[in-house]
Amino acid sequence: MAEQLVVIGKNEVEEFLHYKDLIPRLEVALGEFSKPDREDIQPVRCTVPLQRYNGFLGLMPAYLAHEDFLCTKMVCFYKRESGSNLPSTRATVLLIDPEYGNVNAVMDGDVITAKRTAAVSAISAKLLMPAKSEVFTILGSGHQALSHYNVFTETFSFKQVRVWSWRRESSERFAQAALGPVTVCESVEEAVNGADVIVTATRATEPVLFGQWVKPGAHVAAVGACRPDWRELDDVLMSKAEVYVDSREGAAAESGEVILSGAKVFAELGEVLNGTRPAQREKTTVFKSLGMGIQDAVAAKLVFEQWKRHH
Ligand SMILES: NC(=O)C1=CN([C@@H]2O[C@H](COP(=O)(O)OP(=O)(O)OC[C@H]3O[C@@H](n4cnc5c(N)ncnc54)[C@H](O)[C@@H]3O)[C@@H](O)[C@H]2O)C=CC1
Ligand SMILES: O=C([O-])C1=[NH+]CCC1
């Protein structure tokens, strides 16, 4: 049992969480999750509707059995007006002593959410993007767009990075903040034309990415649209692509892309990592990300380990 409750803020989480540590640990956790006899426990996200605010509170508990690590994330996410400057998600993570039940630490969950989501998309790209990928497109210019830019450019070498967002000013701000050259595009069609890797990280609730514009063989990591009636991708794309997910159970309960298109899920990323389902790199692929409690747990554990080392 910890002596006192620790509070770890955004800056410390940012300082202690690095993609080079996060990615290999996420790969292990995703693989464990997709084993038939998995011991880690993670129920599908429980959501409490906040109708008055057009949002939801998502509760995301997870127990990493091998590491005896228990935590839960609480994340509020909203259907914001397109022009709203309010964040789409706000999150906090609680670390709980699994034996005694007391809370050991409260940590900022925004950076954890941004980094672990982007890291998992990078894992999907590592497995599924075309062997010679030169053009990388990001749709959206918010928090997820930036974390995806950071990890994708840190992990892969692209010849061109493009961005499209709802408002040109925000794409331009994004391009200025980025550490390397980014081409600002006027339309989604222009942004994805010929792209090898596409990340959709928007607040859209209706499709913004249409299959007719996507080059055969491209890889799409679809990060937004996390309700059963929300979409970023159209039916054409969902039907022509091989669909990979983080969790089949999660996708069947929460993904508008999967539920409304009727697309079959080919595999979980963990199954590909375990070698029990193939990575069909030569085909058009969609990785539908919804986010998982075990991903937050892996990230929170890394932060807590580093925090203890520094205090
Ligand atoms: N898969 C996962 O694990 C996670 C998914 N998300 C989801 O990812 C999405 C992006 O999250 P953040 O970057 O934090 O949000 P954000 O609010 O920081 O950025 C949203 C972006 O979407 C753009 N946008 C707004 N309305 C749009 C529309 N109708 N069509 C196209 N673009 C539009 C905005 O201009 C902005 O660039 C949200 O849907 C969020 O719920 C967030 C966290 C984790
Ligand atoms: O996993 C997560 O934290 C979220 N997924 C969708 C909104 C927030």
Short mmCIF file of C-alpha atoms and ligand atoms in Angstrom, two decimals:
data_model
loop_
_atom_site.label_atom_id
_atom_site.label_comp_id
_atom_site.label_asym_id
_atom_site.label_seq_id
_atom_site.Cartn_x
_atom_site.Cartn_y
_atom_site.Cartn_z
CA MET A 1 0.00 0.00 0.00
CA ALA A 2 1.48 3.41 -1.01
CA GLU A 3 2.14 5.93 1.75
CA GLN A 4 0.43 8.83 0.14
CA LEU A 5 -1.58 9.67 -2.91
CA VAL A 6 0.57 10.95 -5.74
CA VAL A 7 -0.67 13.46 -8.32
CA ILE A 8 1.17 13.47 -11.65
CA GLY A 9 0.36 16.38 -13.96
CA LYS A 10 0.50 16.83 -17.71
CA ASN A 11 4.10 18.11 -17.86
CA GLU A 12 5.47 15.17 -15.93
CA VAL A 13 3.49 12.67 -18.00
CA GLU A 14 4.87 14.35 -21.13
CA GLU A 15 8.41 14.16 -19.73
CA PHE A 16 8.17 10.50 -18.66
CA LEU A 17 6.32 8.94 -21.61
CA HIS A 18 8.42 8.21 -24.71
CA TYR A 19 7.39 6.39 -27.85
CA LYS A 20 10.58 4.30 -27.87
CA ASP A 21 9.52 2.71 -24.54
CA LEU A 22 5.79 2.77 -25.19
CA ILE A 23 5.67 1.03 -28.59
CA PRO A 24 7.38 -2.26 -27.59
CA ARG A 25 5.31 -2.52 -24.41
CA LEU A 26 2.09 -1.87 -26.32
CA GLU A 27 3.03 -4.58 -28.81
CA VAL A 28 3.41 -7.08 -25.98
CA ALA A 29 0.11 -6.02 -24.36
CA LEU A 30 -1.84 -6.13 -27.64
CA GLY A 31 -0.44 -9.60 -28.31
CA GLU A 32 -1.40 -10.80 -24.82
CA PHE A 33 -4.88 -9.33 -25.22
CA SER A 34 -5.47 -11.30 -28.43
CA LYS A 35 -4.51 -14.69 -27.01
CA PRO A 36 -7.47 -17.04 -26.43
CA ASP A 37 -6.33 -17.68 -22.85
CA ARG A 38 -5.57 -14.07 -21.98
CA GLU A 39 -5.16 -13.17 -18.34
CA ASP A 40 -5.26 -9.39 -18.65
CA ILE A 41 -8.73 -8.07 -17.96
CA GLN A 42 -10.38 -5.27 -19.85
CA PRO A 43 -14.14 -4.98 -20.23
CA VAL A 44 -15.57 -3.03 -23.17
CA ARG A 45 -15.70 0.68 -22.28
CA CYS A 46 -18.70 1.56 -20.15
CA THR A 47 -20.23 4.85 -21.36
CA VAL A 48 -22.47 7.23 -19.48
CA PRO A 49 -24.34 9.59 -21.82
CA LEU A 50 -24.16 13.30 -20.93
CA GLN A 51 -27.02 14.38 -23.15
CA ARG A 52 -27.10 17.95 -21.92
CA TYR A 53 -23.52 18.40 -23.14
CA ASN A 54 -23.62 16.20 -26.22
CA GLY A 55 -21.02 13.92 -24.72
CA PHE A 56 -20.16 10.75 -22.86
CA LEU A 57 -18.14 9.70 -19.86
CA GLY A 58 -16.19 6.56 -20.75
CA LEU A 59 -14.87 4.34 -17.96
CA MET A 60 -11.90 2.22 -19.01
CA PRO A 61 -10.63 -0.11 -16.26
CA ALA A 62 -7.84 -2.60 -16.95
CA TYR A 63 -5.86 -5.14 -14.96
CA LEU A 64 -2.48 -6.29 -16.31
CA ALA A 65 -2.37 -9.65 -14.55
CA HIS A 66 1.31 -10.53 -15.17
CA GLU A 67 2.39 -7.19 -13.79
CA ASP A 68 -0.29 -7.02 -11.10
CA PHE A 69 -1.12 -3.50 -12.29
CA LEU A 70 -4.64 -2.08 -11.92
CA CYS A 71 -5.90 1.24 -13.19
CA THR A 72 -8.87 2.95 -14.72
CA LYS A 73 -9.12 5.85 -17.10
CA MET A 74 -12.06 8.20 -17.02
CA VAL A 75 -12.47 9.99 -20.31
CA CYS A 76 -15.14 12.47 -21.30
CA PHE A 77 -15.61 12.83 -25.03
CA TYR A 78 -17.94 15.13 -26.90
CA LYS A 79 -19.66 15.67 -30.20
CA ARG A 80 -18.46 19.25 -30.60
CA GLU A 81 -19.54 21.76 -33.21
CA SER A 82 -16.95 21.72 -36.00
CA GLY A 83 -15.78 25.25 -35.20
CA SER A 84 -15.65 24.78 -31.40
CA ASN A 85 -12.30 25.37 -29.69
CA LEU A 86 -13.18 23.10 -26.77
CA PRO A 87 -11.25 19.81 -26.61
CA SER A 88 -12.96 16.67 -27.91
CA THR A 89 -11.68 14.53 -25.02
CA ARG A 90 -10.47 15.07 -21.43
CA ALA A 91 -9.03 12.19 -19.45
CA THR A 92 -7.68 11.23 -16.03
CA VAL A 93 -6.08 7.94 -14.97
CA LEU A 94 -6.32 6.44 -11.47
CA LEU A 95 -3.77 3.84 -10.34
CA ILE A 96 -5.27 1.46 -7.80
CA ASP A 97 -3.53 -0.93 -5.41
CA PRO A 98 -4.99 -4.27 -6.56
CA GLU A 99 -4.62 -5.85 -3.10
CA TYR A 100 -5.96 -3.09 -0.87
CA GLY A 101 -8.11 -1.10 -3.30
CA ASN A 102 -6.72 2.31 -2.42
CA VAL A 103 -5.80 4.83 -5.11
CA ASN A 104 -2.00 5.24 -5.34
CA ALA A 105 -1.84 7.89 -8.02
CA VAL A 106 -3.97 10.24 -10.06
CA MET A 107 -2.46 11.24 -13.37
CA ASP A 108 -3.26 13.41 -16.29
CA GLY A 109 -4.82 11.25 -18.99
CA ASP A 110 -4.73 13.64 -21.93
CA VAL A 111 -1.10 13.06 -22.84
CA ILE A 112 -1.49 9.32 -22.20
CA THR A 113 -4.50 9.23 -24.54
CA ALA A 114 -2.74 11.23 -27.25
CA LYS A 115 0.48 9.20 -27.14
CA ARG A 116 -0.83 5.69 -26.68
CA THR A 117 -3.41 6.13 -29.47
CA ALA A 118 -0.77 7.44 -31.87
CA ALA A 119 1.67 4.69 -30.84
CA VAL A 120 -0.92 1.99 -31.59
CA SER A 121 -1.64 3.55 -35.00
CA ALA A 122 2.11 3.52 -35.67
CA ILE A 123 2.15 -0.20 -34.80
CA SER A 124 -0.70 -0.74 -37.29
CA ALA A 125 1.27 1.14 -39.96
CA LYS A 126 4.44 -0.81 -39.22
CA LEU A 127 2.50 -4.02 -39.85
CA LEU A 128 0.16 -2.97 -42.65
CA MET A 129 1.38 -0.02 -44.70
CA PRO A 130 2.81 -0.62 -48.20
CA ALA A 131 6.48 -1.65 -48.11
CA LYS A 132 7.52 1.52 -49.96
CA SER A 133 5.42 4.22 -48.30
CA GLU A 134 6.32 7.75 -49.34
CA VAL A 135 3.25 9.92 -48.81
CA PHE A 136 1.65 10.32 -45.39
CA THR A 137 -1.63 12.23 -44.95
CA ILE A 138 -3.30 13.37 -41.74
CA LEU A 139 -6.96 14.41 -41.75
CA GLY A 140 -7.58 16.65 -38.73
CA SER A 141 -5.23 19.07 -36.99
CA GLY A 142 -6.05 18.62 -33.29
CA HIS A 143 -4.38 16.74 -30.42
CA GLN A 144 -4.46 13.33 -32.04
CA ALA A 145 -3.30 14.71 -35.37
CA LEU A 146 -0.22 16.19 -33.67
CA SER A 147 0.68 13.07 -31.67
CA HIS A 148 0.25 10.99 -34.84
CA TYR A 149 2.48 13.40 -36.77
CA ASN A 150 5.14 13.12 -34.07
CA VAL A 151 5.27 9.35 -33.79
CA PHE A 152 4.86 8.63 -37.51
CA THR A 153 7.65 11.00 -38.53
CA GLU A 154 9.85 9.73 -35.69
CA THR A 155 9.27 6.08 -36.69
CA PHE A 156 9.11 6.20 -40.51
CA SER A 157 10.72 8.20 -43.34
CA PHE A 158 8.16 9.74 -45.67
CA LYS A 159 8.96 11.91 -48.68
CA GLN A 160 5.89 14.05 -48.12
CA VAL A 161 3.57 14.77 -45.20
CA ARG A 162 0.19 16.38 -45.94
CA VAL A 163 -2.55 17.74 -43.71
CA TRP A 164 -6.19 18.62 -44.29
CA SER A 165 -8.48 20.00 -41.66
CA TRP A 166 -11.91 21.47 -41.34
CA ARG A 167 -10.49 24.99 -41.32
CA ARG A 168 -7.49 26.05 -43.38
CA GLU A 169 -6.18 28.28 -40.53
CA SER A 170 -5.91 25.27 -38.22
CA SER A 171 -4.07 23.25 -40.89
CA GLU A 172 -1.66 26.15 -41.30
CA ARG A 173 -1.13 26.41 -37.55
CA PHE A 174 -0.50 22.67 -37.48
CA ALA A 175 2.05 22.92 -40.32
CA GLN A 176 3.87 25.74 -38.51
CA ALA A 177 4.00 23.79 -35.23
CA ALA A 178 5.27 20.60 -36.93
CA LEU A 179 8.98 19.82 -36.71
CA GLY A 180 9.31 19.19 -40.46
CA PRO A 181 7.71 20.27 -43.74
CA VAL A 182 3.94 19.71 -44.04
CA THR A 183 1.88 20.44 -47.16
CA VAL A 184 -1.49 22.03 -46.36
CA CYS A 185 -4.26 20.73 -48.64
CA GLU A 186 -7.53 22.38 -49.65
CA SER A 187 -9.65 19.25 -49.77
CA VAL A 188 -9.67 15.69 -48.47
CA GLU A 189 -9.51 14.44 -52.04
CA GLU A 190 -6.36 16.45 -52.74
CA ALA A 191 -4.81 15.39 -49.41
CA VAL A 192 -5.29 11.64 -49.91
CA ASN A 193 -4.63 11.47 -53.65
CA GLY A 194 -1.81 8.91 -54.03
CA ALA A 195 -1.21 8.72 -50.27
CA ASP A 196 0.27 5.47 -48.93
CA VAL A 197 -0.67 6.04 -45.30
CA ILE A 198 -3.68 8.04 -44.09
CA VAL A 199 -4.61 8.87 -40.50
CA THR A 200 -8.14 10.12 -39.86
CA ALA A 201 -8.22 11.99 -36.54
CA THR A 202 -11.24 14.25 -36.85
CA ARG A 203 -14.38 14.94 -34.88
CA ALA A 204 -16.51 14.07 -37.90
CA THR A 205 -19.62 12.00 -37.25
CA GLU A 206 -20.38 11.53 -40.98
CA PRO A 207 -17.87 10.14 -43.50
CA VAL A 208 -15.09 12.51 -44.61
CA LEU A 209 -12.86 9.91 -46.30
CA PHE A 210 -14.34 8.21 -49.37
CA GLY A 211 -13.03 4.94 -50.78
CA GLN A 212 -13.01 6.22 -54.36
CA TRP A 213 -10.17 8.61 -53.42
CA VAL A 214 -7.99 6.06 -51.65
CA LYS A 215 -5.17 4.45 -53.61
CA PRO A 216 -5.38 0.63 -53.76
CA GLY A 217 -2.96 -0.84 -51.22
CA ALA A 218 -2.99 2.22 -48.95
CA HIS A 219 -3.19 1.87 -45.18
CA VAL A 220 -5.74 3.92 -43.22
CA ALA A 221 -5.59 4.31 -39.43
CA ALA A 222 -9.04 5.56 -38.42
CA VAL A 223 -8.91 7.13 -34.97
CA GLY A 224 -12.06 9.27 -34.63
CA ALA A 225 -15.72 8.12 -34.75
CA CYS A 226 -15.94 6.12 -31.54
CA ARG A 227 -19.70 5.75 -31.25
CA PRO A 228 -21.88 3.16 -33.03
CA ASP A 229 -23.55 5.88 -35.12
CA TRP A 230 -20.45 8.00 -35.90
CA ARG A 231 -18.34 7.63 -39.04
CA GLU A 232 -15.22 9.02 -40.69
CA LEU A 233 -14.97 6.42 -43.50
CA ASP A 234 -17.61 5.57 -46.11
CA ASP A 235 -19.01 2.15 -47.04
CA VAL A 236 -16.94 1.94 -50.23
CA LEU A 237 -13.71 2.15 -48.27
CA MET A 238 -14.94 -0.24 -45.58
CA SER A 239 -15.98 -2.80 -48.21
CA LYS A 240 -12.81 -2.64 -50.29
CA ALA A 241 -10.43 -2.77 -47.32
CA GLU A 242 -9.27 -5.57 -45.06
CA VAL A 243 -10.38 -4.37 -41.64
CA TYR A 244 -8.16 -4.67 -38.56
CA VAL A 245 -9.20 -3.49 -35.09
CA ASP A 246 -7.71 -3.12 -31.62
CA SER A 247 -10.48 -5.22 -30.04
CA ARG A 248 -13.18 -7.18 -31.90
CA GLU A 249 -15.49 -6.86 -28.90
CA GLY A 250 -14.95 -3.10 -28.76
CA ALA A 251 -15.50 -2.68 -32.51
CA ALA A 252 -18.72 -4.71 -32.45
CA ALA A 253 -20.08 -2.52 -29.65
CA GLU A 254 -18.77 0.94 -30.54
CA SER A 255 -17.56 1.36 -34.11
CA GLY A 256 -19.97 3.06 -36.51
CA GLU A 257 -17.53 2.24 -39.34
CA VAL A 258 -17.83 -1.48 -38.65
CA ILE A 259 -21.45 -1.71 -37.46
CA LEU A 260 -23.09 0.54 -40.08
CA SER A 261 -21.07 -0.69 -43.07
CA GLY A 262 -21.51 -4.34 -42.12
CA ALA A 263 -17.80 -4.88 -42.86
CA LYS A 264 -16.20 -8.06 -41.53
CA VAL A 265 -13.32 -7.63 -39.13
CA PHE A 266 -10.33 -9.58 -40.46
CA ALA A 267 -8.13 -9.47 -37.36
CA GLU A 268 -7.08 -7.75 -34.19
CA LEU A 269 -3.65 -6.11 -34.30
CA GLY A 270 -2.64 -8.46 -31.47
CA GLU A 271 -3.42 -11.48 -33.67
CA VAL A 272 -1.08 -10.12 -36.33
CA LEU A 273 1.59 -9.49 -33.70
CA ASN A 274 1.13 -13.06 -32.44
CA GLY A 275 1.38 -14.45 -35.99
CA THR A 276 -2.07 -16.05 -35.81
CA ARG A 277 -3.54 -13.79 -38.57
CA PRO A 278 -1.58 -12.37 -41.52
CA ALA A 279 -0.69 -8.74 -42.21
CA GLN A 280 -2.11 -8.18 -45.69
CA ARG A 281 0.24 -5.35 -46.51
CA GLU A 282 -0.32 -5.61 -50.28
CA LYS A 283 -4.07 -4.94 -49.89
CA THR A 284 -5.94 -1.78 -48.91
CA THR A 285 -6.16 -1.93 -45.13
CA VAL A 286 -8.10 -0.06 -42.46
CA PHE A 287 -7.09 -0.16 -38.82
CA LYS A 288 -10.15 0.94 -36.82
CA SER A 289 -8.92 2.27 -33.49
CA LEU A 290 -11.30 2.79 -30.58
CA GLY A 291 -8.84 2.84 -27.68
CA MET A 292 -8.40 0.25 -24.94
CA GLY A 293 -7.96 0.33 -21.18
CA ILE A 294 -4.91 -1.94 -21.43
CA GLN A 295 -3.20 0.65 -23.66
CA ASP A 296 -3.76 3.28 -20.97
CA ALA A 297 -2.51 0.84 -18.32
CA VAL A 298 0.73 0.19 -20.23
CA ALA A 299 1.32 3.94 -20.60
CA ALA A 300 0.38 4.77 -17.00
CA LYS A 301 2.69 2.05 -15.69
CA LEU A 302 5.60 3.48 -17.66
CA VAL A 303 4.87 6.97 -16.33
CA PHE A 304 4.65 5.71 -12.74
CA GLU A 305 7.91 3.75 -13.05
CA GLN A 306 9.69 6.86 -14.31
CA TRP A 307 8.04 9.06 -11.69
CA LYS A 308 9.30 6.74 -8.90
CA ARG A 309 12.80 6.81 -10.40
CA HIS A 310 12.81 10.61 -10.26
CA HIS A 311 11.34 11.10 -6.76
N1 LIG B 1 -9.26 5.82 -31.04
C1 LIG B 1 -8.90 6.33 -29.89
O1 LIG B 1 -8.32 5.65 -29.05
C2 LIG B 1 -9.19 7.75 -29.59
C3 LIG B 1 -9.99 8.49 -30.41
N2 LIG B 1 -10.23 9.81 -30.16
C4 LIG B 1 -11.08 10.52 -31.11
O2 LIG B 1 -10.22 11.11 -32.10
C5 LIG B 1 -10.83 12.27 -32.65
C6 LIG B 1 -9.85 13.43 -32.60
O3 LIG B 1 -9.52 13.72 -31.25
P1 LIG B 1 -8.65 15.01 -30.87
O4 LIG B 1 -7.55 15.19 -31.83
O5 LIG B 1 -8.37 14.91 -29.43
O6 LIG B 1 -9.73 16.17 -31.12
P2 LIG B 1 -9.48 17.70 -31.37
O7 LIG B 1 -10.72 18.39 -30.97
O8 LIG B 1 -8.19 18.12 -30.79
O9 LIG B 1 -9.32 17.79 -32.98
C7 LIG B 1 -10.39 17.45 -33.83
C8 LIG B 1 -10.08 17.85 -35.28
O10 LIG B 1 -11.23 17.55 -36.08
C9 LIG B 1 -11.52 18.68 -36.93
N3 LIG B 1 -12.97 18.68 -37.20
C10 LIG B 1 -13.96 19.16 -36.44
N4 LIG B 1 -15.16 18.90 -37.00
C11 LIG B 1 -14.90 18.23 -38.15
C12 LIG B 1 -15.71 17.68 -39.16
N5 LIG B 1 -17.04 17.75 -39.12
N6 LIG B 1 -15.11 17.05 -40.17
C13 LIG B 1 -13.77 16.94 -40.21
N7 LIG B 1 -12.96 17.45 -39.28
C14 LIG B 1 -13.52 18.08 -38.26
C15 LIG B 1 -11.07 19.88 -36.12
O11 LIG B 1 -10.81 20.97 -36.98
C16 LIG B 1 -9.80 19.33 -35.46
O12 LIG B 1 -8.71 19.45 -36.36
C17 LIG B 1 -12.11 12.50 -31.82
O13 LIG B 1 -13.17 11.94 -32.52
C18 LIG B 1 -11.86 11.69 -30.55
O14 LIG B 1 -13.04 11.27 -29.93
C19 LIG B 1 -9.65 10.45 -29.12
C20 LIG B 1 -8.88 9.76 -28.23
C21 LIG B 1 -8.57 8.35 -28.40
O1 LIG B 2 -9.73 5.44 -25.85
C1 LIG B 2 -10.05 6.59 -25.56
O2 LIG B 2 -9.56 7.23 -24.64
C2 LIG B 2 -11.07 7.23 -26.38
N1 LIG B 2 -11.56 6.66 -27.43
C3 LIG B 2 -12.54 7.47 -28.06
C4 LIG B 2 -12.64 8.69 -27.25
C5 LIG B 2 -11.65 8.52 -26.14
#
